PDB file of C-alpha atoms and ligand atoms in Angstrom:
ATOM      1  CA  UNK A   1     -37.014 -38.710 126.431  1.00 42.00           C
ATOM      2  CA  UNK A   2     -39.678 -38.062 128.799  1.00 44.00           C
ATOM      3  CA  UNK A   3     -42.217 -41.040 129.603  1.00 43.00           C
ATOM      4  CA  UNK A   4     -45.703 -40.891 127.872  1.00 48.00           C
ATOM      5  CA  UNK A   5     -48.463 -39.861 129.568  1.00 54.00           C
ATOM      6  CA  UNK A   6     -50.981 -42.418 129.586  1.00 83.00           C
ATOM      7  CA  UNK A   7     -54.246 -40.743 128.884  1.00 96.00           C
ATOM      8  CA  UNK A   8     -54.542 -38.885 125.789  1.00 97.00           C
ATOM      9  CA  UNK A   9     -57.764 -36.518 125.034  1.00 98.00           C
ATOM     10  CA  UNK A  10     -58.324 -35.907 121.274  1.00 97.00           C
ATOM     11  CA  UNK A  11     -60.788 -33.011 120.480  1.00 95.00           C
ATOM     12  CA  UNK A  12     -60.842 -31.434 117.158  1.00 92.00           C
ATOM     13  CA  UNK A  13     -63.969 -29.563 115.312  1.00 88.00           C
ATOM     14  CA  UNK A  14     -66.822 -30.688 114.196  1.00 81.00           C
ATOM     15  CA  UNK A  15     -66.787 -33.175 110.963  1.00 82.00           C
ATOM     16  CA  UNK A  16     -62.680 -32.948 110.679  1.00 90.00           C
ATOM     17  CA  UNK A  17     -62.727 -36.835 110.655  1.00 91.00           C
ATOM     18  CA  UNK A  18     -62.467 -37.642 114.263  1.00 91.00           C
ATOM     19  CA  UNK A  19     -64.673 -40.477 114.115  1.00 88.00           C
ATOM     20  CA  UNK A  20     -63.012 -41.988 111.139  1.00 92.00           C
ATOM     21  CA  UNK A  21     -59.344 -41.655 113.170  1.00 96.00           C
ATOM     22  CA  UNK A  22     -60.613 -43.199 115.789  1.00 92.00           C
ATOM     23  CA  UNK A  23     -62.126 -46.131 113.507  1.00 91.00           C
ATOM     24  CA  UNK A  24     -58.431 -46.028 112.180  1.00 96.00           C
ATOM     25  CA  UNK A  25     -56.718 -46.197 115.608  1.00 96.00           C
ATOM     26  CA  UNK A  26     -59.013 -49.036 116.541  1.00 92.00           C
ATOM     27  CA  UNK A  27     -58.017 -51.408 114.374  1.00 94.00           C
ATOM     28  CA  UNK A  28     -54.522 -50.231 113.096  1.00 96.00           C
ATOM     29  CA  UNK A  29     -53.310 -49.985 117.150  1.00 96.00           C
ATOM     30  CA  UNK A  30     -55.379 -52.025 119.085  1.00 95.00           C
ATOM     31  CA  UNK A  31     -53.348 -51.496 122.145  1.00 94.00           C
ATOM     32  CA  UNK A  32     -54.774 -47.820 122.695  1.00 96.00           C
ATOM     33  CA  UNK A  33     -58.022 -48.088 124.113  1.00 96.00           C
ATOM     34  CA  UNK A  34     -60.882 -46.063 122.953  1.00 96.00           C
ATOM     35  CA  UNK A  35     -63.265 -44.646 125.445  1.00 97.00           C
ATOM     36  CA  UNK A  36     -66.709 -45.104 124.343  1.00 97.00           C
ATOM     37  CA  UNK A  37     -69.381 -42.579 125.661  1.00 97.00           C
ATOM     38  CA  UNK A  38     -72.413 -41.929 126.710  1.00 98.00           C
ATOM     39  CA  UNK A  39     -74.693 -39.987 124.785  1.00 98.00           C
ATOM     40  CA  UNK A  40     -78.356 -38.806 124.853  1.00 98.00           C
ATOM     41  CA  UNK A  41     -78.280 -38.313 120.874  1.00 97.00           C
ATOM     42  CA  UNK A  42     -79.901 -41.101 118.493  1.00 96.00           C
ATOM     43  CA  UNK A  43     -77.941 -43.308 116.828  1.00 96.00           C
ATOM     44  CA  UNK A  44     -77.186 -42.746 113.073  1.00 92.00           C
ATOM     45  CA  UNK A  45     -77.361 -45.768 110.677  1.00 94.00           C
ATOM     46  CA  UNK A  46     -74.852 -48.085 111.055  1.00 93.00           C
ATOM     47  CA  UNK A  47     -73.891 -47.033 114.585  1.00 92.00           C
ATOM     48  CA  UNK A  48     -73.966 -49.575 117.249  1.00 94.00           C
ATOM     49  CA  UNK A  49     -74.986 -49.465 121.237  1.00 97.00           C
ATOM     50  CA  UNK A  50     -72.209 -50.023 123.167  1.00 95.00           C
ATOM     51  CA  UNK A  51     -69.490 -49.668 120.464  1.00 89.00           C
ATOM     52  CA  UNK A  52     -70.049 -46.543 118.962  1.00 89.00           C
ATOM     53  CA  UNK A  53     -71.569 -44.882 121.965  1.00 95.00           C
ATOM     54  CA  UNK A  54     -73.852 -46.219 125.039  1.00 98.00           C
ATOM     55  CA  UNK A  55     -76.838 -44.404 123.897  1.00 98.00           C
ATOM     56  CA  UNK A  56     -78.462 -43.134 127.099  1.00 98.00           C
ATOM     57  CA  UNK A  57     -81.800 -41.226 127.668  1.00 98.00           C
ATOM     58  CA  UNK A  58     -81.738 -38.266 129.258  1.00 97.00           C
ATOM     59  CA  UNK A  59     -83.062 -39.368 132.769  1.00 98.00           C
ATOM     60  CA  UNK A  60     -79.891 -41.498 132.509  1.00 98.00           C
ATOM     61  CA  UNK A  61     -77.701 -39.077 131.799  1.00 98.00           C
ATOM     62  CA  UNK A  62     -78.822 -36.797 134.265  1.00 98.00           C
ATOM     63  CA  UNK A  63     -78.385 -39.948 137.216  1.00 98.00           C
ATOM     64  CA  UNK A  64     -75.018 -40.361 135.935  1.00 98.00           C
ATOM     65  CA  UNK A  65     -74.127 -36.593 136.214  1.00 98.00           C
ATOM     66  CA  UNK A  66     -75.355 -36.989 140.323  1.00 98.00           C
ATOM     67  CA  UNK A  67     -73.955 -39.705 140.852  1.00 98.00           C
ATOM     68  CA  UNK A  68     -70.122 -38.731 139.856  1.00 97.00           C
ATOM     69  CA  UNK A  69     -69.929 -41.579 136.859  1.00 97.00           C
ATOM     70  CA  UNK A  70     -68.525 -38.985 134.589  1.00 98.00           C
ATOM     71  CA  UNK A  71     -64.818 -37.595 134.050  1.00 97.00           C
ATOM     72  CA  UNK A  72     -66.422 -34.856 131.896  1.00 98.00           C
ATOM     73  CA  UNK A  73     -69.696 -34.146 129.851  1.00 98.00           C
ATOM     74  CA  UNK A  74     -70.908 -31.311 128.370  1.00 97.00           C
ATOM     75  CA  UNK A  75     -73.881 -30.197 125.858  1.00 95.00           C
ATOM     76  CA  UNK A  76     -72.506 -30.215 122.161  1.00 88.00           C
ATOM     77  CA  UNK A  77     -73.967 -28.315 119.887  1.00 77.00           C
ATOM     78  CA  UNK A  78     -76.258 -26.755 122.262  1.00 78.00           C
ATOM     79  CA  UNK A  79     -78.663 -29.805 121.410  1.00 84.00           C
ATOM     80  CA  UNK A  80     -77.691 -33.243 123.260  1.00 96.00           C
ATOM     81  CA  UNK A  81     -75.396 -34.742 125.943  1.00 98.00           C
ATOM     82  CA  UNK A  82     -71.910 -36.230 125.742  1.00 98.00           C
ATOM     83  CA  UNK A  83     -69.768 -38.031 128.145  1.00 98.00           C
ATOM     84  CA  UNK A  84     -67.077 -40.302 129.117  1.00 98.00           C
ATOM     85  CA  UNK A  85     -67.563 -42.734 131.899  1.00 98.00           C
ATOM     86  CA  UNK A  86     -65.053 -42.639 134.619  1.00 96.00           C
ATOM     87  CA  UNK A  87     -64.632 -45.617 136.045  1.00 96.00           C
ATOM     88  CA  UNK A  88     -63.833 -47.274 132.603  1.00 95.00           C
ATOM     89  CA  UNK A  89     -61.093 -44.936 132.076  1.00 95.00           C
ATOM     90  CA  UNK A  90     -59.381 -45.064 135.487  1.00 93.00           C
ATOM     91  CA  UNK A  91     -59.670 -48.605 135.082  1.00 94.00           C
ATOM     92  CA  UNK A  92     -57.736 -48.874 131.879  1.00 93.00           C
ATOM     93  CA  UNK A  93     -55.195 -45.814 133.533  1.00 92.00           C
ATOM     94  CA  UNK A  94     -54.668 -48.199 136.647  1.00 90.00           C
ATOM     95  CA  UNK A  95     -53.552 -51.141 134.575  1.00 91.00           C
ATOM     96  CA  UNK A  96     -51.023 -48.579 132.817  1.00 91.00           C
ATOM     97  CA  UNK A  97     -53.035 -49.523 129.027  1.00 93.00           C
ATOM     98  CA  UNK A  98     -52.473 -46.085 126.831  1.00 94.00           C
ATOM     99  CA  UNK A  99     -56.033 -44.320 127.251  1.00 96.00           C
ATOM    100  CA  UNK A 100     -57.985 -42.085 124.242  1.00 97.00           C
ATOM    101  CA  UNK A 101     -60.864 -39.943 124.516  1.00 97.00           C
ATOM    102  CA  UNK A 102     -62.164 -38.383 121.493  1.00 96.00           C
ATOM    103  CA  UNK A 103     -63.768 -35.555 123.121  1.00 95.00           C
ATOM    104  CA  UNK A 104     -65.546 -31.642 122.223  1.00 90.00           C
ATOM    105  CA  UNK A 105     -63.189 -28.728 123.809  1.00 90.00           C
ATOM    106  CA  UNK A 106     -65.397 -28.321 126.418  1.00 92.00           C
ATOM    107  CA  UNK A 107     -64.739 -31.911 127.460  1.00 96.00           C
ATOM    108  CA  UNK A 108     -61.357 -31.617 126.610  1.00 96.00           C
ATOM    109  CA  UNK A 109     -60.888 -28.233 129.519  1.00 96.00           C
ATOM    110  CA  UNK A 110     -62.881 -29.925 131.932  1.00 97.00           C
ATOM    111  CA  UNK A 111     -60.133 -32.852 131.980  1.00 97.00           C
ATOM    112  CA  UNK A 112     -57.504 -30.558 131.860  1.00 95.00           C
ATOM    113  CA  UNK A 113     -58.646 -29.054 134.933  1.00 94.00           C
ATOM    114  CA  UNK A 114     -59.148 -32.330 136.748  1.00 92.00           C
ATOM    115  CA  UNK A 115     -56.284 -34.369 135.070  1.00 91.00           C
ATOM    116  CA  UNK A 116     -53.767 -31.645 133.757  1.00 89.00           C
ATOM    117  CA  UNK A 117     -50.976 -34.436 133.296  1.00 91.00           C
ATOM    118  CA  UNK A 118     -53.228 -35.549 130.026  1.00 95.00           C
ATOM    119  CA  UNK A 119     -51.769 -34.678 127.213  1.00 96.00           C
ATOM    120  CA  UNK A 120     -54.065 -32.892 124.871  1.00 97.00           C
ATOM    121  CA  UNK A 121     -53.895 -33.444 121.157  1.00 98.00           C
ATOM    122  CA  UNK A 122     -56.405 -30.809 118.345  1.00 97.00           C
ATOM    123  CA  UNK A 123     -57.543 -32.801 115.450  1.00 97.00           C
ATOM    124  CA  UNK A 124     -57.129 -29.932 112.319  1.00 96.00           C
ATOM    125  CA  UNK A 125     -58.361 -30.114 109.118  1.00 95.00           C
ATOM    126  CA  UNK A 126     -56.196 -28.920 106.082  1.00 94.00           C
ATOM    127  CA  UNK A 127     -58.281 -26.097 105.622  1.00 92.00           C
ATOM    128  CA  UNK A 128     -61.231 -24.022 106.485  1.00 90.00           C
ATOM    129  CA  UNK A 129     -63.082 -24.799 103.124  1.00 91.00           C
ATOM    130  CA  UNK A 130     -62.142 -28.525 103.452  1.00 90.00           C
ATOM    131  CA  UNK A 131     -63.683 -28.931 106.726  1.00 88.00           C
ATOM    132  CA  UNK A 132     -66.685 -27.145 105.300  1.00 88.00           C
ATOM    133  CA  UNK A 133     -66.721 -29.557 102.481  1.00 88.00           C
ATOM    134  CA  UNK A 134     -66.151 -32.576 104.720  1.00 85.00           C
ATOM    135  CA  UNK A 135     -69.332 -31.415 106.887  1.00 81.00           C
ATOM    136  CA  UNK A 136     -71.742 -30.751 103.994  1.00 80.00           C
ATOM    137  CA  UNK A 137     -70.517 -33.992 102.259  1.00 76.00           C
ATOM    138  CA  UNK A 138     -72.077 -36.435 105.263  1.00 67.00           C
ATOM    139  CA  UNK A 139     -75.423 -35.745 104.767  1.00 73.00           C
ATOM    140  CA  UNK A 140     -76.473 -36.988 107.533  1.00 75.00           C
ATOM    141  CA  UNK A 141     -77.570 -33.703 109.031  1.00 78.00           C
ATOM    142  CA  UNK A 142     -80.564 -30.910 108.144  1.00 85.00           C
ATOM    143  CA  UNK A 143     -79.256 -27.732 106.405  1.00 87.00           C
ATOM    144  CA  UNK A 144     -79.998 -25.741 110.392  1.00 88.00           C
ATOM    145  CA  UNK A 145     -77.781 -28.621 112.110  1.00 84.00           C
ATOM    146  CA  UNK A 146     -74.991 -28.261 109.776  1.00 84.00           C
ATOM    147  CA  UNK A 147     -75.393 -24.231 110.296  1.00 87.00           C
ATOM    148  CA  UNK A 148     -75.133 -24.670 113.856  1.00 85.00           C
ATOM    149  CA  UNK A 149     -72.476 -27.436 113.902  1.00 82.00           C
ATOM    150  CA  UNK A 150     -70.205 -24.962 111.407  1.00 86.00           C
ATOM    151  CA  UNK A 151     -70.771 -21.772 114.063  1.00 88.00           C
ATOM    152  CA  UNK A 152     -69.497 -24.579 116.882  1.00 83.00           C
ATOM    153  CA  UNK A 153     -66.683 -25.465 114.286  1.00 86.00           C
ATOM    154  CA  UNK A 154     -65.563 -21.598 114.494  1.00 90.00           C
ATOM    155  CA  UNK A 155     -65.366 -21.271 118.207  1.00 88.00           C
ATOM    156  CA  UNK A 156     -63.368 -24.379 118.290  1.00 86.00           C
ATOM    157  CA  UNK A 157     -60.922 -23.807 115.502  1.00 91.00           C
ATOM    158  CA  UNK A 158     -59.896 -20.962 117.911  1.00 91.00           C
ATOM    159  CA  UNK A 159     -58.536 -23.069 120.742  1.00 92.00           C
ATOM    160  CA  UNK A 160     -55.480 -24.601 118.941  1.00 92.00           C
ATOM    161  CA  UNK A 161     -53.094 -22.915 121.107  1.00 92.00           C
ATOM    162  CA  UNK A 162     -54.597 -24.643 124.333  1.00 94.00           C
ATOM    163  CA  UNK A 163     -53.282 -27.752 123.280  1.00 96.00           C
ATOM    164  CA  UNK A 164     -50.349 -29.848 123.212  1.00 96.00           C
ATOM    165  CA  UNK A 165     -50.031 -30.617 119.740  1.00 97.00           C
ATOM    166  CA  UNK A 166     -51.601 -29.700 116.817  1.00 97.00           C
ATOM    167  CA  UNK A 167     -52.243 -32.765 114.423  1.00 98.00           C
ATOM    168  CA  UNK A 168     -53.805 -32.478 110.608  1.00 97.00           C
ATOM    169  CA  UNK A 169     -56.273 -34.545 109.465  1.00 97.00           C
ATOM    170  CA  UNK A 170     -55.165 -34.617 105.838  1.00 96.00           C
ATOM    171  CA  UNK A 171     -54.310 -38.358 105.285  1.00 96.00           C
ATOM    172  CA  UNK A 172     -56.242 -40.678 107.894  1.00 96.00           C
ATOM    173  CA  UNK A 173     -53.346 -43.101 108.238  1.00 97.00           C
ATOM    174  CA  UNK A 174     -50.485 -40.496 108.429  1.00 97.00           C
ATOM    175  CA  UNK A 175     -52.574 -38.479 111.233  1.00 97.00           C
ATOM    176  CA  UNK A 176     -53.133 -41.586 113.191  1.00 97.00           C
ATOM    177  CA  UNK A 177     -49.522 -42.401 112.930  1.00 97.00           C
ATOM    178  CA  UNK A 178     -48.767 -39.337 114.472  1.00 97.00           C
ATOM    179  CA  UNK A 179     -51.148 -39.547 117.070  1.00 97.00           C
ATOM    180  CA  UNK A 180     -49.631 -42.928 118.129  1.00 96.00           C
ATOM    181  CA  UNK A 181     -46.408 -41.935 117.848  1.00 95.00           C
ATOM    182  CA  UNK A 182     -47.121 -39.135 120.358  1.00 96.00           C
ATOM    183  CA  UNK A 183     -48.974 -42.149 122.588  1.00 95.00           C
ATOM    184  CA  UNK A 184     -45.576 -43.491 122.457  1.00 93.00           C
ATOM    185  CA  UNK A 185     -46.150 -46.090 120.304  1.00 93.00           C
ATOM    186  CA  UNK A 186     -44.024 -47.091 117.438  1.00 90.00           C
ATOM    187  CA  UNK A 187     -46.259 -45.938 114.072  1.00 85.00           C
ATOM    188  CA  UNK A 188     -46.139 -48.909 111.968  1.00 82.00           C
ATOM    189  CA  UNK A 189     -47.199 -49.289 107.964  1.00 76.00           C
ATOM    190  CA  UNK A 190     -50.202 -49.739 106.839  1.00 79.00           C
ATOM    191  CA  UNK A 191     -50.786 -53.775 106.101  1.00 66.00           C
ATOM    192  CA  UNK A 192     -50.522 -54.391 102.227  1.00 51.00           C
ATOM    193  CA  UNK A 193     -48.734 -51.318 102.115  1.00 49.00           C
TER     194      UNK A 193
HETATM  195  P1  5GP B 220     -71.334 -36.827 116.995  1.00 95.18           P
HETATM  196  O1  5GP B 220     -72.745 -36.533 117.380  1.00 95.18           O
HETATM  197  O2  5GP B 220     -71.012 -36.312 115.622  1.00 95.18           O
HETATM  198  O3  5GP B 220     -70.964 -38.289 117.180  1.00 95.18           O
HETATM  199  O4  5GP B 220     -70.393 -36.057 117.997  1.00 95.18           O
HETATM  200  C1  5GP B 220     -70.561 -34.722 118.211  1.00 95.18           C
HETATM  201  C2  5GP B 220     -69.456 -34.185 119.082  1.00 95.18           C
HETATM  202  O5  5GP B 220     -69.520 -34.748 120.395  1.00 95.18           O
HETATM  203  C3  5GP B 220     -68.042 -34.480 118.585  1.00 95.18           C
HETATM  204  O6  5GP B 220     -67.339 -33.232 118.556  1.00 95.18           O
HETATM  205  C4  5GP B 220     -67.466 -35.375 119.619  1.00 95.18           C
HETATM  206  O7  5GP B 220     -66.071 -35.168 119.803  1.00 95.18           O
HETATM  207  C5  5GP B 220     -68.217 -34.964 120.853  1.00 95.18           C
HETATM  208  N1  5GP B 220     -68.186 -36.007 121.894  1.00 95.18           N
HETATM  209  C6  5GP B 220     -68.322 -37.343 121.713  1.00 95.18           C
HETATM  210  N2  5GP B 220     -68.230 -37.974 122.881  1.00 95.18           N
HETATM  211  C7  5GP B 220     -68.015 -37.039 123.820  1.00 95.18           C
HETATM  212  C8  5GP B 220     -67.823 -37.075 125.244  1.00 95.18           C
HETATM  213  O8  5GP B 220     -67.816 -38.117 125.885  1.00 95.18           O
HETATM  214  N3  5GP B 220     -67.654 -35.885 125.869  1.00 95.18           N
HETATM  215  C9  5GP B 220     -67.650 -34.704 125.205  1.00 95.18           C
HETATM  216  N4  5GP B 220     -67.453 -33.600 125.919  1.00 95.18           N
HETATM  217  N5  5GP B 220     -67.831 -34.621 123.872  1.00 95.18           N
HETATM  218  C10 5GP B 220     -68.003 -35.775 123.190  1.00 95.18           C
END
């Protein structure tokens, strides 16, 4: 069996439960570290600076772009900014601790170009209706966001085949499993369970 890469990008469309496997991974395998990013969007309710994202304004941003503290960003949605600090990750890489960004495509290219020993995991939903469902069911967005965030959705559901492996999101804990498993860490059961 071949050793595990250590970094693993996770990119997936829009509103197919990324966030909420990442919430799983964080506290079901606490060994993979989570790269948190930097974003020039506001923060929803709930989410936290620094944990969630490091929310950033777009002077910010645009100093980290020049001055080379990002692996990767890229505009999502055509509206605001996304990325993932590099020093944090080659940090984490250096001390040989398995790495995840939860990433757009775009992002997810950009480190294949730089870092093509990544391996590169697609978040799927079930189905096209489901992920539909899933996006209109948050609420969080205006009826023109969650028109443009489905026409992003379509572009990206095209890209499977660039990836590694293909994961679907239809049980949180059984698609984090996987995902750890292919981190090269043992899945384990759910406590309680
Ligand atoms: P949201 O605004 O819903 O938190 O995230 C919107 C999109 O931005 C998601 O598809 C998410 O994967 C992507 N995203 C989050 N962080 C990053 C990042 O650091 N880089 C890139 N390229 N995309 C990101």
């Amino acid at each position: 069996m071949s050793v595990p890469r250590r970094l693993t990008v996770m990119a997936g469309p829009t509103a197919v439960g990324k966030g909420t496997v990442s919430a799983d991974i964080r506290q079901r395998y606490p060994e993979v570290w989570l790269s948190v990013s930097v974003t020039t969007r506001d923060p929803r309710p709930g989410e936290v600076d620094g944990v969630n994202y490091h929310f950033v304004g777009p002077d910010r941003f645009a100093e980290m772009i020049t001055n080379g503290e990002l692996l990767e960003w890229a505009v999502v949605h055509g509206r605001n900014s996304y990325g993932t600090p590099r020093a944090e990750v080659e940090k984490m890489l250096d001390q040989g601790i398995p790495a995840l960004l939860e990433i757009d495509l775009q992002g997810a290219r950009q480190v294949k170009a730089t870092m093509p020993d990544a391996q590169f995991i697609f978040l799927a939903p079930p189905s096209w209706d489901e992920l539909v469902r899933r996006l209109t069911g948050r609420g969080t967005e205006s009826a023109e966001e969650q028109q443009r965030r489905l026409a992003t959705a379509t572009v990206e559901l095209a890209s499977q085949s660039e990836f590694d492996h293909v994961v679907i999101n239809d049980d949180v804990h059984r698609a984090t499993d996987e995902i750890a498993q292919l981190m090269g860490i043992e899945p384990r059961p759910v406590s309680g369970a």
